Amino acid sequence: MPVAKPSLESLVRKLQLHSSLTADQRDALLALPFVQRPLEARAQLFRGLDPAGHCCVLLDGYAARSKLLPDGRRQFVDVLMRGDLIGIERSLFRRGDTGVEMLTRGAAAMVAAADLEAVLAAHPGLARALWSETLFQGAIQREWTVNVGRRSGLSRMAHLLCELGVRHDQQGIAHREKFNLPLTQEQLADCTGLTPVHVNRMLRLLDDYGVVLRNHRQVTISDWTRLAKLAGFEDGYLKPEGFTAVSCQAC
Amino acid sequence: MPVAKPSLESLVRKLQLHSSLTADQRDALLALPFVQRPLEARAQLFRGLDPAGHCCVLLDGYAARSKLLPDGRRQFVDVLMRGDLIGIERSLFRRGDTGVEMLTRGAAAMVAAADLEAVLAAHPGLARALWSETLFQGAIQREWTVNVGRRSGLSRMAHLLCELGVRHDQQGIAHREKFNLPLTQEQLADCTGLTPVHVNRMLRLLDDYGVVLRNHRQVTISDWTRLAKLAGFEDGYLKPEGFTAVSCQAC
DNA sequence: CGTAAAATTGACTGACTTCAAATTCGGTGG
DNA sequence: CCACCGAATTTGAAGTCAGTCAATTTTACG
């Protein structure tokens, strides 16, 4: 696996999807001290309710935010990929409410809360950009609620694939129609609120329809339009089009 | 209906659940200019993806954030009550992703984006408190995803009642075990991802178990412990215990 | 190359939905 | 205060989508 020279470039890219950063702000962010930590699959990035003295940026690999039920069942509430900022609620504000664990091996940049705090104090515009990022996370979260709440099994799978496709595309990780999907069917089940068996059947059905091919862990969407239709996918919630540029009179 | 002298007191109370505000910050917030707008049931507070020049604070009544599916089905992604801040993402950052409509009659304080912007620029600590509030909303949203994704119909209803109970309590609207629930069963269905018919049956079952009594639109929880157990309810995600006090070096 | 994990498939079960009809509630005008 | 009407609730019966259980095959990885 070719490891890029570790940097927070991917976080900058993500923030710039919705917030315009000045050169100063970008440089300050890139100058943040961090420790790169290699991570095995199943490694816990954050656990339970504990607060933490750091947050992290995922540099490589995939992770999931999850909640456990008393009976041991599990629901993923987000899939995290390169550039995603994880655990800011723990480092700046309070303890968290979800666990975060690696789905694959990868690496994360660990950023000390105090360092982040200092940069945000010096650059209020950055704080604004991160708040904006929090709001985008919220939009994704709401769509996940809709997905598991109101869509059929087939649509849920289709919708998840659409969302992950767009997010890969936005982060420059892969093309929307062809990307790596390193999740097991059990993990996909935890994303969609289905059982692993049913995930298998729905993937098979999408394949039979000729809409999505899945070899090993590579997804190839051969008919995006039809997939989006099956999913009821509207990409508006992922897109910042029409956003008001960050304007903070104190910045 | 006795209308309290309209003020943003309820918003202050909400923020103080998790953020410590200085007297200055509190006064600045309370001094925000706003227009009180009475609202009929079904009134749209925000619609579709449009950005807005304002946000609002719910002063009275109940509202729901919802998303519509292409086929007309609907999922609520949050229930909003007195003190809840609505539409900040539209006023400060970008267009929204969900519609917001009143479930009952009520009233909202409409705050112009420019006024809010000015107060936040003057009091960075307030921006921090609102960001924190955004993160709490995220925690609630994640729990909703878990609720519709992994819990049985009975548990979903039970969990919703627990959450609404605690939130009524926190906002000083009512006691945790006895509060007004002005939602129709159809609306409860849109909260839980069930059908109205099934909501009816689950409420009946909770009643038969002697856990929750529901007369007209008043909820009386006679056995909180058992209800929480049925729901798998853990109140941690609603509670700021152990939070790190807001500390912003620029404030 | 061998072993454990993951994927696949089939048969059966059950929770929730759908459809439809009857009853109750809540507000309004007489 | 009561009669009325639409909305909301309640109930029953039948259907279906997804879950459960269990066995087999394939894949991933040391």
Coordinates of C-alpha atoms (C1' of nucleotides) in Angstrom, one line a residue:
Chain A
M1 CA 0.0 0.0 0.0
P2 CA 1.6 3.3 -1.1
V3 CA 1.5 5.6 1.9
A4 CA 1.2 9.3 1.0
K5 CA 3.5 11.6 2.9
P6 CA 1.3 12.1 5.9
S7 CA -0.3 15.5 6.0
L8 CA -3.6 17.1 6.8
E9 CA -4.1 17.9 3.1
S10 CA -7.1 15.7 2.9
L11 CA -8.8 17.5 5.8
V12 CA -8.2 20.9 4.0
R13 CA -9.7 19.4 0.9
K14 CA -12.8 18.3 2.8
L15 CA -13.3 21.7 4.4
Q16 CA -12.9 23.5 1.1
L17 CA -15.8 21.6 -0.3
H18 CA -18.0 24.0 1.7
S19 CA -15.9 26.7 3.2
S20 CA -13.5 29.1 1.6
L21 CA -10.2 29.2 3.5
T22 CA -7.6 31.9 3.3
A23 CA -4.0 30.9 2.6
D24 CA -3.3 31.8 6.2
Q25 CA -6.0 29.5 7.6
R26 CA -4.9 26.7 5.3
D27 CA -1.3 27.0 6.4
A28 CA -2.2 27.1 10.0
L29 CA -4.2 23.9 9.7
L30 CA -1.4 22.2 7.8
A31 CA 1.0 23.3 10.4
L32 CA -0.9 21.6 13.2
P33 CA 1.3 19.2 15.0
F34 CA 0.2 15.6 14.8
V35 CA 1.4 12.1 15.4
Q36 CA 0.7 9.6 12.6
R37 CA -0.6 6.3 14.1
P38 CA -0.9 3.2 12.0
L39 CA -4.0 1.2 12.8
E40 CA -5.0 -2.4 12.4
A41 CA -8.5 -3.4 11.4
R42 CA -10.8 -3.5 14.4
A43 CA -8.6 -1.0 16.3
Q44 CA -10.7 1.3 18.5
L45 CA -10.2 4.9 17.8
F46 CA -12.7 6.0 20.5
R47 CA -14.7 4.0 22.9
G48 CA -17.9 4.5 24.8
L49 CA -18.5 7.8 26.5
D50 CA -14.9 8.7 27.5
P51 CA -13.7 12.2 26.8
A52 CA -10.4 12.4 25.0
G53 CA -7.5 14.8 24.9
H54 CA -7.2 14.5 21.2
C55 CA -9.2 14.1 18.0
C56 CA -7.9 12.6 14.7
V57 CA -8.1 12.8 11.0
L58 CA -8.3 9.6 9.1
L59 CA -5.4 9.5 6.6
D60 CA -6.0 6.0 5.2
G61 CA -8.4 3.2 5.5
Y62 CA -12.0 3.1 6.6
A63 CA -13.7 3.4 10.0
A64 CA -17.2 3.3 11.4
R65 CA -19.0 5.2 14.1
S66 CA -21.2 2.7 15.9
K67 CA -23.6 2.4 18.8
L68 CA -24.2 -0.9 20.6
L69 CA -27.5 -2.1 21.9
P70 CA -27.8 -3.8 25.3
D71 CA -28.4 -7.2 23.5
G72 CA -25.2 -6.8 21.6
R73 CA -26.7 -5.8 18.2
R74 CA -24.9 -2.9 16.5
Q75 CA -25.8 0.0 14.3
F76 CA -23.3 2.0 12.3
V77 CA -24.2 5.6 12.1
D78 CA -21.5 6.7 9.7
V79 CA -18.7 5.3 7.6
L80 CA -15.6 7.4 7.8
M81 CA -12.9 7.7 5.1
R82 CA -9.8 9.6 4.2
G83 CA -10.0 13.2 5.3
D84 CA -12.8 12.7 7.9
L85 CA -12.3 14.5 11.2
I86 CA -13.2 12.2 14.1
G87 CA -13.9 12.9 17.7
I88 CA -13.9 16.7 17.7
E89 CA -16.8 16.5 20.2
R90 CA -14.7 14.7 22.6
S91 CA -11.6 16.9 22.4
L92 CA -13.2 20.3 22.4
F93 CA -16.5 19.9 24.1
R94 CA -17.4 16.8 26.1
R95 CA -17.4 13.1 26.0
G96 CA -18.7 11.3 23.0
D97 CA -21.8 9.2 22.4
T98 CA -20.5 6.7 19.9
G99 CA -17.6 4.3 19.5
V100 CA -15.3 4.6 16.5
E101 CA -13.5 1.6 15.1
M102 CA -11.4 0.8 12.1
L103 CA -13.0 -1.4 9.5
T104 CA -9.7 -1.9 7.7
R105 CA -6.1 -1.2 8.4
G106 CA -5.1 2.4 7.9
A107 CA -3.6 5.4 9.6
A108 CA -4.8 8.4 11.5
A109 CA -3.3 11.8 12.4
M110 CA -3.7 12.3 16.1
V111 CA -4.1 15.9 17.0
A112 CA -3.9 17.1 20.6
A113 CA -6.9 19.1 21.8
A114 CA -4.7 21.9 23.1
D115 CA -3.0 22.4 19.7
L116 CA -6.3 22.4 17.9
E117 CA -7.7 24.8 20.5
A118 CA -4.8 27.2 19.9
V119 CA -5.2 27.2 16.2
L120 CA -8.9 27.8 16.4
A121 CA -8.4 30.7 18.8
A122 CA -5.9 32.3 16.4
H123 CA -8.1 31.7 13.4
P124 CA -11.8 32.0 14.2
G125 CA -12.5 31.4 10.5
L126 CA -11.2 27.9 10.9
A127 CA -13.6 27.3 13.8
R128 CA -16.3 28.4 11.5
A129 CA -15.3 26.0 8.8
L130 CA -15.2 23.1 11.3
W131 CA -18.6 24.1 12.6
S132 CA -19.9 24.0 9.0
E133 CA -18.3 20.6 8.7
T134 CA -20.3 19.5 11.8
L135 CA -23.5 20.6 10.1
F136 CA -22.7 18.7 7.0
Q137 CA -22.1 15.6 9.1
G138 CA -25.6 16.2 10.6
A139 CA -27.1 16.3 7.1
I140 CA -25.5 12.9 6.3
Q141 CA -26.8 11.6 9.6
R142 CA -30.3 12.7 8.9
E143 CA -30.2 11.0 5.6
W144 CA -29.1 7.8 7.3
T145 CA -32.1 8.0 9.6
V146 CA -34.4 8.3 6.6
N147 CA -32.6 5.4 4.9
V148 CA -33.1 2.9 7.7
G149 CA -36.5 4.4 8.6
R150 CA -38.4 4.4 5.4
R151 CA -36.6 2.7 2.6
S152 CA -36.8 -1.0 1.5
G153 CA -33.8 -3.2 1.8
L154 CA -33.0 -2.9 -1.8
S155 CA -33.2 0.9 -1.7
R156 CA -31.1 1.1 1.4
M157 CA -28.3 -0.8 -0.1
A158 CA -28.6 1.3 -3.3
H159 CA -28.6 4.5 -1.4
L160 CA -25.6 3.6 0.7
L161 CA -23.6 2.8 -2.5
C162 CA -24.7 6.1 -4.0
E163 CA -23.6 8.1 -1.0
L164 CA -20.3 6.3 -0.7
G165 CA -19.7 6.8 -4.4
V166 CA -20.2 10.6 -4.2
R167 CA -18.1 10.9 -1.0
H168 CA -15.2 9.0 -2.6
D169 CA -15.5 11.3 -5.6
Q170 CA -15.6 14.4 -3.5
Q171 CA -12.5 13.4 -1.6
G172 CA -10.7 12.5 -4.7
I173 CA -10.3 8.9 -3.5
A174 CA -12.0 7.3 -6.5
H175 CA -14.4 7.8 -9.3
R176 CA -18.1 7.9 -8.3
E177 CA -18.9 4.8 -10.3
K178 CA -15.9 2.7 -9.3
F179 CA -14.5 2.6 -5.9
N180 CA -13.1 0.2 -3.3
L181 CA -15.7 -1.0 -0.7
P182 CA -13.7 -2.8 1.9
L183 CA -16.7 -3.5 4.2
T184 CA -17.9 -7.0 4.8
Q185 CA -21.6 -7.8 4.3
E186 CA -22.0 -7.9 8.1
Q187 CA -20.7 -4.4 8.3
L188 CA -22.9 -3.3 5.4
A189 CA -25.8 -4.8 7.4
D190 CA -24.8 -2.7 10.4
C191 CA -24.9 0.4 8.1
T192 CA -28.4 -0.4 6.7
G193 CA -30.2 -1.9 9.7
L194 CA -30.5 -5.2 7.8
T195 CA -29.1 -8.7 8.4
P196 CA -26.0 -9.9 6.6
V197 CA -28.1 -12.5 4.8
H198 CA -30.4 -9.9 3.4
V199 CA -27.6 -7.7 2.4
N200 CA -26.2 -10.5 0.4
R201 CA -29.5 -11.0 -1.3
M202 CA -29.9 -7.3 -2.1
L203 CA -26.4 -7.1 -3.5
R204 CA -27.2 -10.1 -5.6
L205 CA -30.4 -8.4 -6.8
L206 CA -28.6 -5.2 -7.8
D207 CA -26.2 -7.4 -9.7
D208 CA -29.0 -9.3 -11.4
Y209 CA -30.5 -6.0 -12.5
G210 CA -27.2 -5.1 -14.0
V211 CA -26.9 -1.9 -12.0
V212 CA -23.9 -2.7 -9.7
L213 CA -21.2 -5.2 -10.1
R214 CA -19.3 -6.2 -7.1
N215 CA -16.1 -8.3 -7.4
H216 CA -14.2 -9.0 -4.3
R217 CA -14.4 -5.6 -2.6
Q218 CA -14.5 -3.4 -5.7
V219 CA -17.8 -1.7 -6.5
T220 CA -18.6 -0.9 -10.1
I221 CA -21.7 1.0 -10.8
S222 CA -22.7 0.4 -14.4
D223 CA -25.9 2.4 -14.4
W224 CA -25.7 5.3 -12.0
T225 CA -29.0 6.8 -13.1
R226 CA -30.9 3.6 -12.5
L227 CA -29.2 3.0 -9.2
A228 CA -30.0 6.5 -8.0
K229 CA -33.6 5.9 -9.0
L230 CA -33.8 2.6 -7.1
A231 CA -32.3 4.3 -4.1
G232 CA -34.4 7.5 -4.2
F233 CA -31.0 9.2 -4.0
E234 CA -30.9 13.0 -4.2
D235 CA -27.4 14.3 -3.8
G236 CA -28.4 17.7 -2.4
Y237 CA -27.6 16.8 1.2
L238 CA -23.9 16.1 0.3
K239 CA -23.4 19.2 -1.9
P240 CA -22.6 22.7 -0.7
E241 CA -24.0 24.4 -3.9
G242 CA -25.5 27.7 -3.0
F243 CA -23.7 27.9 0.3
T244 CA -23.0 31.3 1.7
A245 CA -19.2 31.7 1.9
V246 CA -17.8 31.8 5.4
S247 CA -18.0 35.4 6.5
C248 CA -17.0 36.0 10.1
Q249 CA -16.5 39.6 10.9
A250 CA -13.9 38.7 13.5
C251 CA -11.7 36.7 11.1
Chain B
M1 CA -53.1 29.3 26.1
P2 CA -51.0 31.5 28.4
V3 CA -48.3 33.0 26.4
A4 CA -45.1 33.8 28.3
K5 CA -43.6 37.2 27.7
P6 CA -41.6 36.3 24.6
S7 CA -37.9 36.1 25.2
L8 CA -35.0 33.9 24.2
E9 CA -34.7 32.7 27.8
S10 CA -35.5 29.2 26.7
L11 CA -32.6 29.2 24.3
V12 CA -30.2 30.4 27.0
R13 CA -31.5 27.6 29.3
K14 CA -30.8 25.1 26.6
L15 CA -27.3 26.3 25.9
Q16 CA -26.5 26.3 29.6
L17 CA -27.3 22.6 29.8
H18 CA -23.9 22.0 28.2
S19 CA -22.0 25.4 28.0
S20 CA -21.2 27.8 30.7
L21 CA -22.1 31.3 29.5
T22 CA -20.7 34.5 31.1
A23 CA -23.2 37.2 32.1
D24 CA -22.1 39.2 29.1
Q25 CA -22.7 36.4 26.7
R26 CA -26.1 35.7 28.2
D27 CA -27.1 39.3 28.0
A28 CA -25.9 39.6 24.4
L29 CA -28.0 36.6 23.4
L30 CA -31.1 37.9 25.2
A31 CA -30.6 41.3 23.6
L32 CA -30.8 39.8 20.1
P33 CA -33.5 41.5 18.1
F34 CA -36.3 39.1 17.0
V35 CA -39.8 39.1 15.7
Q36 CA -42.3 36.9 17.4
R37 CA -44.4 35.0 14.9
P38 CA -47.5 33.1 15.8
L39 CA -47.7 29.8 13.9
E40 CA -50.7 27.6 13.0
A41 CA -50.3 23.8 13.0
R42 CA -48.8 22.6 9.7
A43 CA -47.1 26.0 9.1
Q44 CA -43.8 25.5 7.2
L45 CA -40.9 27.1 9.1
F46 CA -38.4 26.1 6.4
R47 CA -38.9 24.3 3.2
G48 CA -36.8 22.2 0.9
L49 CA -33.3 23.3 0.1
D50 CA -33.7 27.0 0.1
P51 CA -31.2 29.1 2.1
A52 CA -32.8 31.7 4.5
G53 CA -31.9 35.1 5.8
H54 CA -33.0 34.1 9.3
C55 CA -33.1 31.3 11.8
C56 CA -35.6 30.9 14.6
V57 CA -36.1 29.7 18.2
L58 CA -39.2 27.8 19.0
L59 CA -41.0 29.7 21.8
D60 CA -44.2 27.5 22.0
G61 CA -45.6 24.5 20.4
Y62 CA -44.0 21.5 18.7
A63 CA -42.4 21.2 15.2
A64 CA -40.7 18.4 13.2
R65 CA -37.8 18.2 10.9
S66 CA -38.7 16.0 8.1
K67 CA -37.5 14.5 4.8
L68 CA -39.8 13.4 2.1
L69 CA -39.2 10.4 -0.2
P70 CA -40.0 10.5 -3.9
D71 CA -43.1 8.3 -3.3
G72 CA -44.5 10.7 -0.8
R73 CA -43.6 8.8 2.3
R74 CA -42.1 10.8 5.1
Q75 CA -39.6 10.4 7.9
F76 CA -39.2 12.8 10.8
V77 CA -35.6 13.2 11.9
D78 CA -36.3 15.2 15.0
V79 CA -39.0 16.6 17.1
L80 CA -38.5 20.2 18.1
M81 CA -39.8 21.9 21.3
R82 CA -39.6 25.1 23.2
G83 CA -36.0 26.5 23.2
D84 CA -34.9 24.6 20.2
L85 CA -32.8 26.6 17.7
I86 CA -34.0 25.9 14.1
G87 CA -32.3 26.6 10.8
I88 CA -29.0 27.9 11.9
E89 CA -27.4 25.9 9.0
R90 CA -29.5 27.9 6.5
S91 CA -28.9 31.3 8.0
L92 CA -25.1 31.1 8.7
F93 CA -23.8 28.5 6.3
R94 CA -25.8 27.2 3.4
R95 CA -29.1 25.9 2.3
G96 CA -30.7 23.3 4.5
D97 CA -31.5 19.6 3.8
T98 CA -34.7 19.2 5.6
G99 CA -38.1 20.8 5.9
V100 CA -39.4 22.0 9.2
E101 CA -43.1 22.2 9.9
M102 CA -45.2 22.9 13.0
L103 CA -47.0 19.9 14.5
T104 CA -49.2 22.1 16.7
R105 CA -49.9 25.8 16.9
G106 CA -47.2 27.8 18.6
A107 CA -44.8 30.7 18.1
A108 CA -41.3 31.3 17.1
A109 CA -38.8 34.1 17.5
M110 CA -37.4 34.9 14.1
V111 CA -33.8 36.1 14.2
A112 CA -32.1 37.8 11.3
A113 CA -28.9 36.1 10.1
A114 CA -27.1 39.4 10.1
D115 CA -28.0 40.1 13.8
L116 CA -26.9 36.7 14.9
E117 CA -23.7 37.0 12.9
A118 CA -22.9 40.3 14.7
V119 CA -23.5 38.8 18.1
L120 CA -21.3 35.8 17.3
A121 CA -18.5 38.0 16.0
A122 CA -18.6 40.0 19.2
H123 CA -18.8 37.0 21.5
P124 CA -16.8 34.0 20.1
G125 CA -17.8 32.1 23.2
L126 CA -21.4 32.1 22.0
A127 CA -20.4 30.7 18.7
R128 CA -18.7 28.0 20.6
A129 CA -21.8 27.3 22.6
L130 CA -23.9 27.1 19.5
W131 CA -21.4 24.7 17.9
S132 CA -21.6 22.6 21.0
E133 CA -25.4 22.7 20.6
T134 CA -25.0 21.5 17.0
L135 CA -22.9 18.5 18.3
F136 CA -25.6 17.6 20.8
Q137 CA -28.2 17.6 18.0
G138 CA -25.9 15.2 16.2
A139 CA -25.9 12.9 19.1
I140 CA -29.7 12.9 19.2
Q141 CA -29.7 12.3 15.4
R142 CA -27.4 9.3 15.8
E143 CA -29.7 7.8 18.4
W144 CA -32.6 8.2 16.1
T145 CA -30.7 6.3 13.4
V146 CA -30.1 3.5 15.9
N147 CA -33.7 3.6 17.0
V148 CA -35.2 3.0 13.5
G149 CA -32.3 0.9 12.4
R150 CA -32.1 -1.8 15.1
R151 CA -35.0 -1.6 17.6
S152 CA -38.3 -3.5 17.5
G153 CA -41.5 -1.5 17.1
L154 CA -42.2 -1.7 20.8
S155 CA -38.7 -0.5 21.7
R156 CA -38.8 2.3 19.2
M157 CA -42.0 3.8 20.7
A158 CA -40.7 3.3 24.2
H159 CA -37.4 4.9 23.3
L160 CA -39.1 7.9 21.7
L161 CA -41.2 8.4 24.8
C162 CA -38.1 8.2 27.1
E163 CA -36.2 10.8 25.0
L164 CA -39.1 13.2 24.8
G165 CA -39.6 12.8 28.5
V166 CA -36.0 13.7 29.3
R167 CA -36.0 16.6 26.9
H168 CA -39.2 18.0 28.4
D169 CA -37.6 17.7 31.8
Q170 CA -34.3 19.4 30.7
Q171 CA -36.2 22.3 29.2
G172 CA -38.3 22.7 32.3
I173 CA -41.5 22.1 30.2
A174 CA -42.8 19.2 32.2
H175 CA -41.8 16.4 34.4
R176 CA -40.1 13.4 32.8
E177 CA -42.9 11.0 33.7
K178 CA -45.8 13.2 32.7
F179 CA -45.9 15.5 29.7
N180 CA -48.0 16.6 26.8
L181 CA -47.5 14.7 23.6
P182 CA -49.5 16.5 21.0
L183 CA -48.4 14.3 18.1
T184 CA -50.9 12.2 16.2
Q185 CA -50.2 8.5 15.8
E186 CA -49.4 9.2 12.1
Q187 CA -46.8 11.7 13.3
L188 CA -45.4 9.2 15.8
A189 CA -45.2 6.8 12.9
D190 CA -43.1 9.2 11.0
C191 CA -40.8 9.5 14.0
T192 CA -40.3 5.8 14.4
G193 CA -40.4 4.5 10.8
L194 CA -43.5 2.5 11.5
T195 CA -47.0 2.7 10.2
P196 CA -49.8 4.5 12.1
V197 CA -51.6 1.2 12.7
H198 CA -48.5 -0.3 14.2
V199 CA -47.9 2.7 16.4
N200 CA -51.4 2.3 17.7
R201 CA -50.8 -1.3 18.6
M202 CA -47.5 -0.6 20.3
L203 CA -49.0 2.2 22.4
R204 CA -51.7 -0.2 23.3
L205 CA -49.2 -2.8 24.3
L206 CA -47.3 -0.4 26.5
D207 CA -50.6 0.5 28.1
D208 CA -51.5 -3.2 28.6
Y209 CA -48.1 -3.7 30.3
G210 CA -49.0 -0.9 32.6
V211 CA -45.9 1.1 31.8
V212 CA -47.3 4.1 30.0
L213 CA -50.8 5.6 30.1
R214 CA -51.9 7.8 27.3
N215 CA -55.1 9.7 27.7
H216 CA -55.9 12.1 24.9
R217 CA -52.5 13.6 24.3
Q218 CA -51.1 13.4 27.8
V219 CA -48.4 10.8 28.4
T220 CA -48.0 9.4 31.9
I221 CA -45.1 7.0 32.4
S222 CA -46.0 4.9 35.5
D223 CA -42.9 2.8 35.5
W224 CA -39.9 4.7 34.1
T225 CA -37.4 2.0 34.9
R226 CA -39.3 -0.7 33.0
L227 CA -40.0 1.6 30.1
A228 CA -36.3 2.4 29.8
K229 CA -35.5 -1.2 29.9
L230 CA -38.0 -2.0 27.2
A231 CA -36.5 0.8 25.2
G232 CA -32.9 0.0 25.8
F233 CA -32.8 3.7 26.7
E234 CA -29.4 5.1 28.0
D235 CA -29.7 8.8 28.7
G236 CA -26.0 9.4 28.2
Y237 CA -26.4 10.9 24.8
L238 CA -28.7 13.7 26.1
K239 CA -26.5 14.5 29.1
P240 CA -23.5 16.8 29.2
E241 CA -22.1 15.3 32.4
G242 CA -18.4 15.3 32.3
F243 CA -18.2 18.0 29.6
T244 CA -15.2 20.2 29.4
A245 CA -16.3 23.7 30.1
V246 CA -16.2 26.0 27.1
S247 CA -12.7 27.4 27.0
C248 CA -11.9 29.6 24.1
Q249 CA -8.7 31.6 24.5
A250 CA -10.1 34.4 22.3
C251 CA -13.3 34.8 24.3
Chain C
dC1 C1' -1.3 -24.8 1.7
dG2 C1' -4.3 -24.7 5.5
dT3 C1' -7.5 -22.5 8.4
dA4 C1' -10.8 -19.2 9.8
dA5 C1' -13.7 -15.7 8.2
dA6 C1' -16.9 -14.3 4.8
dA7 C1' -20.2 -15.2 1.3
dT8 C1' -23.9 -17.8 -0.5
dT9 C1' -28.1 -20.5 -0.7
dG10 C1' -32.5 -22.7 0.9
dA11 C1' -36.5 -23.5 3.9
dC12 C1' -39.1 -21.6 7.3
dT13 C1' -40.8 -18.0 10.6
dG14 C1' -42.5 -13.9 12.2
dA15 C1' -42.9 -8.8 12.7
dC16 C1' -44.8 -5.4 10.5
dT17 C1' -47.7 -3.7 6.6
dT18 C1' -51.7 -3.3 4.0
dC19 C1' -56.4 -2.9 3.4
dA20 C1' -60.8 -2.0 5.1
dA21 C1' -64.4 -1.0 8.3
dA22 C1' -66.1 0.7 12.8
dT23 C1' -65.6 3.8 16.6
dT24 C1' -64.2 7.8 19.2
dC25 C1' -62.6 12.4 19.5
dG26 C1' -62.5 17.4 19.0
dG27 C1' -63.9 21.5 17.3
dT28 C1' -67.8 24.4 15.3
dG29 C1' -72.2 26.2 14.5
dG30 C1' -77.0 26.1 15.7
Chain D
dC1 C1' -75.6 22.8 25.6
dC2 C1' -76.0 19.7 22.0
dA3 C1' -75.8 18.0 17.2
dC4 C1' -72.8 17.5 13.6
dC5 C1' -68.8 16.4 10.7
dG6 C1' -64.1 15.5 9.5
dA7 C1' -60.0 13.8 11.6
dA8 C1' -57.9 10.5 14.4
dT9 C1' -58.0 6.2 16.6
dT10 C1' -59.0 1.5 17.0
dT11 C1' -59.7 -3.2 15.5
dG12 C1' -59.6 -7.4 12.4
dA13 C1' -57.9 -10.3 8.7
dA14 C1' -54.7 -11.3 5.2
dG15 C1' -50.3 -10.6 2.9
dT16 C1' -45.2 -9.8 2.5
dC17 C1' -40.7 -8.3 3.3
dA18 C1' -37.0 -9.3 6.0
dG19 C1' -35.3 -12.3 9.8
dT20 C1' -33.7 -16.7 11.5
dC21 C1' -31.5 -21.0 11.3
dA22 C1' -28.5 -24.0 9.2
dA23 C1' -25.6 -26.0 5.8
dT24 C1' -22.3 -25.3 1.9
dT25 C1' -19.0 -22.9 -0.8
dT26 C1' -15.7 -19.4 -1.5
dT27 C1' -12.3 -16.1 -0.2
dA28 C1' -8.6 -14.0 2.5
dC29 C1' -4.5 -14.3 4.8
dG30 C1' -0.9 -16.2 7.7

